[in-house]
Amino acid sequence: MTAILSLSALISYCLRKPKRSLGLPKVAEDKKVGLLLWGGIVLLAVTLPMFGISLLIILTVSLIRRVMYKTRKLTSETSLN
């Protein structure tokens, strides 16, 4: 039953999200994460190994995507000049 619900949720999400995007709202630039939240994240990452590993994977993929985006943007700006 749980597998069916999970699969239907994934299919529903994939059908409604915009193309080539995760469909998440943009984060405001002026919002800062508090020290208490960072401490909680670090505590969870240390005490729950799977959370820590998944957090490292998410951060790594995010960093790679950011670097690729900046590289692609610089390449396209250079080719226009």
Coordinates of C-alpha atoms in Angstrom, one line a residue:
M1 CA 0.0 0.0 0.0
T2 CA 2.8 2.4 0.9
A3 CA 4.6 1.7 -2.3
I4 CA 1.5 2.5 -4.4
L5 CA 1.0 5.8 -2.5
S6 CA 4.6 6.7 -3.0
L7 CA 4.6 5.9 -6.7
S8 CA 1.4 7.8 -7.2
A9 CA 2.8 10.8 -5.4
L10 CA 5.9 10.8 -7.6
I11 CA 3.9 10.5 -10.8
S12 CA 1.6 13.3 -9.7
Y13 CA 4.6 15.6 -8.8
C14 CA 6.3 14.8 -12.2
L15 CA 3.1 15.6 -14.1
R16 CA 2.6 19.0 -12.4
K17 CA 6.1 20.4 -12.1
P18 CA 7.5 22.8 -14.8
K19 CA 9.8 21.4 -17.4
R20 CA 13.5 21.5 -16.6
S21 CA 12.9 22.7 -13.1
L22 CA 12.2 21.2 -9.7
G23 CA 9.2 23.4 -9.2
L24 CA 10.5 24.9 -6.0
P25 CA 10.0 28.6 -5.1
K26 CA 13.0 30.9 -5.2
V27 CA 14.6 31.6 -1.8
A28 CA 14.8 35.3 -0.9
E29 CA 18.3 36.7 -0.9
D30 CA 17.9 38.5 2.4
K31 CA 16.9 35.4 4.3
K32 CA 19.7 34.0 6.5
V33 CA 19.8 30.6 8.2
G34 CA 20.2 30.9 12.0
L35 CA 22.9 29.3 14.1
L36 CA 20.4 27.2 15.9
L37 CA 19.2 25.6 12.6
W38 CA 22.7 24.9 11.4
G39 CA 23.5 23.3 14.8
G40 CA 20.4 21.1 14.5
I41 CA 21.4 20.1 11.0
V42 CA 24.9 19.2 12.1
L43 CA 23.6 17.3 15.1
L44 CA 21.2 15.3 12.9
A45 CA 24.0 14.6 10.4
V46 CA 26.2 13.2 13.1
T47 CA 23.6 11.2 15.0
L48 CA 21.8 9.9 11.9
P49 CA 24.4 8.6 9.4
M50 CA 21.9 8.2 6.5
F51 CA 20.8 11.8 6.9
G52 CA 24.4 12.9 6.9
I53 CA 25.3 10.9 3.8
S54 CA 22.2 12.1 1.9
L55 CA 22.9 15.7 3.0
L56 CA 26.5 15.4 1.6
I57 CA 25.1 14.0 -1.7
I58 CA 22.6 16.8 -2.0
L59 CA 25.2 19.5 -1.3
T60 CA 27.7 17.9 -3.7
V61 CA 25.1 17.8 -6.6
S62 CA 24.0 21.3 -5.8
L63 CA 27.6 22.6 -6.0
I64 CA 28.3 20.7 -9.2
R65 CA 25.1 22.2 -10.8
R66 CA 26.1 25.7 -9.7
V67 CA 29.6 25.4 -11.1
M68 CA 28.2 23.9 -14.4
Y69 CA 25.6 26.8 -14.6
K70 CA 28.3 29.4 -14.1
T71 CA 30.6 27.8 -16.6
R72 CA 27.9 27.5 -19.2
K73 CA 26.9 31.2 -18.6
L74 CA 30.5 32.4 -18.9
T75 CA 30.9 30.3 -22.1
S76 CA 27.8 31.7 -23.7
E77 CA 28.8 35.3 -22.7
T78 CA 32.2 34.8 -24.2
S79 CA 30.8 33.4 -27.5
L80 CA 28.5 36.4 -27.9
N81 CA 31.5 38.8 -27.8

